[in-house]
C-alpha positions as MATLAB code, in Angstrom:
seq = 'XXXXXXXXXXXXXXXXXXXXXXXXXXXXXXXXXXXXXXXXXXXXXXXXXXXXXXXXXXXXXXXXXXXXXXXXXXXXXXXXXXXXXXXXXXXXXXXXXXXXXXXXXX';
ca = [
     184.878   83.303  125.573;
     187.082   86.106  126.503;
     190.579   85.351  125.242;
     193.751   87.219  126.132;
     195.830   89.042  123.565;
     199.042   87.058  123.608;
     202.432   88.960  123.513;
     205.656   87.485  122.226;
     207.374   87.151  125.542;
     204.243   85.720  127.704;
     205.451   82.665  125.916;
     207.876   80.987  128.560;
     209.610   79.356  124.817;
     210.165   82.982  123.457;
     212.093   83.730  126.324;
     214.217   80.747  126.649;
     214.501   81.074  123.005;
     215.867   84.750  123.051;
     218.480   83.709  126.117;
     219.762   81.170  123.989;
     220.239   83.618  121.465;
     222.014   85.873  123.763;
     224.323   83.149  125.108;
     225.319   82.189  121.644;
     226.119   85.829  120.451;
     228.615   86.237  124.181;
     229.794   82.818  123.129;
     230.563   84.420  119.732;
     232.177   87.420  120.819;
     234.174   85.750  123.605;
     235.887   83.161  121.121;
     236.432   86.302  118.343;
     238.491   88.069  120.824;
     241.152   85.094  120.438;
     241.000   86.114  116.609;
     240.913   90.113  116.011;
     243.540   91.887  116.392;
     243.196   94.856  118.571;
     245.127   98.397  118.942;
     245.660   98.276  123.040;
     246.974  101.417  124.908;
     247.589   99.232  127.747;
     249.011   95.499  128.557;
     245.997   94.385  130.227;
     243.611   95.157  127.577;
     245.663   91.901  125.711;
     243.904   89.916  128.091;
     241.837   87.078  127.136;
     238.057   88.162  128.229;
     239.666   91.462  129.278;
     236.291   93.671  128.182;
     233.845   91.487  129.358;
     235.647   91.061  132.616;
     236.130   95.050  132.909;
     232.097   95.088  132.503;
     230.981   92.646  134.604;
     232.809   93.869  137.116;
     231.925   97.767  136.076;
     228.370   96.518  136.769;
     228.791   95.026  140.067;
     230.555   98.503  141.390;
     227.747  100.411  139.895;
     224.511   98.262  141.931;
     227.377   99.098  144.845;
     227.575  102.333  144.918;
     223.957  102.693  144.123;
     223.288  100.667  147.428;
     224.920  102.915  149.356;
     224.097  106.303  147.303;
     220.199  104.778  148.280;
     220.696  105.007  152.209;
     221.337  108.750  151.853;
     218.828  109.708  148.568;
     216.449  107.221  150.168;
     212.529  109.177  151.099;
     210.321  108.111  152.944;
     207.122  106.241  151.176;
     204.909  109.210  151.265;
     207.076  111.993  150.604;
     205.286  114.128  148.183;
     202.213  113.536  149.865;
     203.101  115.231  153.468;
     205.265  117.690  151.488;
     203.071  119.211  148.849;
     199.934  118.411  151.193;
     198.874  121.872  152.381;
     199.852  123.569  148.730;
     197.792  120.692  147.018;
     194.693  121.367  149.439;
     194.534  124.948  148.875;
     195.475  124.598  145.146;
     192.448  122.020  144.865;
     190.201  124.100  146.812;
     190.633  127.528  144.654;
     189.723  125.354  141.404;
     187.019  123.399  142.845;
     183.498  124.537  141.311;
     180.988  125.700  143.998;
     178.455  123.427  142.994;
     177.672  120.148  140.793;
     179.653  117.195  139.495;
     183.290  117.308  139.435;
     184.607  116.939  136.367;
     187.607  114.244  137.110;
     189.169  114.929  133.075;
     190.222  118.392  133.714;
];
């Protein structure tokens, strides 16, 4: 019987498991932020939620901006192939043996 090597997160209850984990520790950092005292350089950062707010919202301008930087960085699927397709050719064909079995390793 050929049996699969199991991994710890191809077990759907390791990964619900290490959300819940996750929730609890936000959970736990949100309600400490009512209790620690911070040094602020500016009102806003006396905020309730104030860093996880800034982040969240950090995060949603950076997938953004990366939207739009992708229109203009964007290639086309084969790229490097029509690019580097001449080079490659006469590259391959100055290192190709004259005769026998190519040897695929080197």
């Amino acid at each position: 019987m050929d049996k699969k090597e199991q991994h710890l997160f191809d077990n759907p209850k390791n990964v619900k498991r290490l959300l819940n984990g996750f929730y609890v520790i936000c959970l736990i950092l949100f309600l400490l932020d009512f209790v620690i005292h911070r040094h602020v350089y500016h009102r806003w950062e006396n905020l309730w939620g104030f860093y996880p707010i800034y982040g969240f919202v950090g995060c949603v301008i950076l997938v953004f901006v990366a939207t739009w930087m992708r229109t203009f960085l964007m290639r086309s699927e084969d790229y490097y192939q029509t690019v580097n397709k001449n080079k490659l050719k006469t590259a391959h064909q100055q290192n190709q043996p004259s005769g026998g079995d190519e040897n695929v390793d080197a």
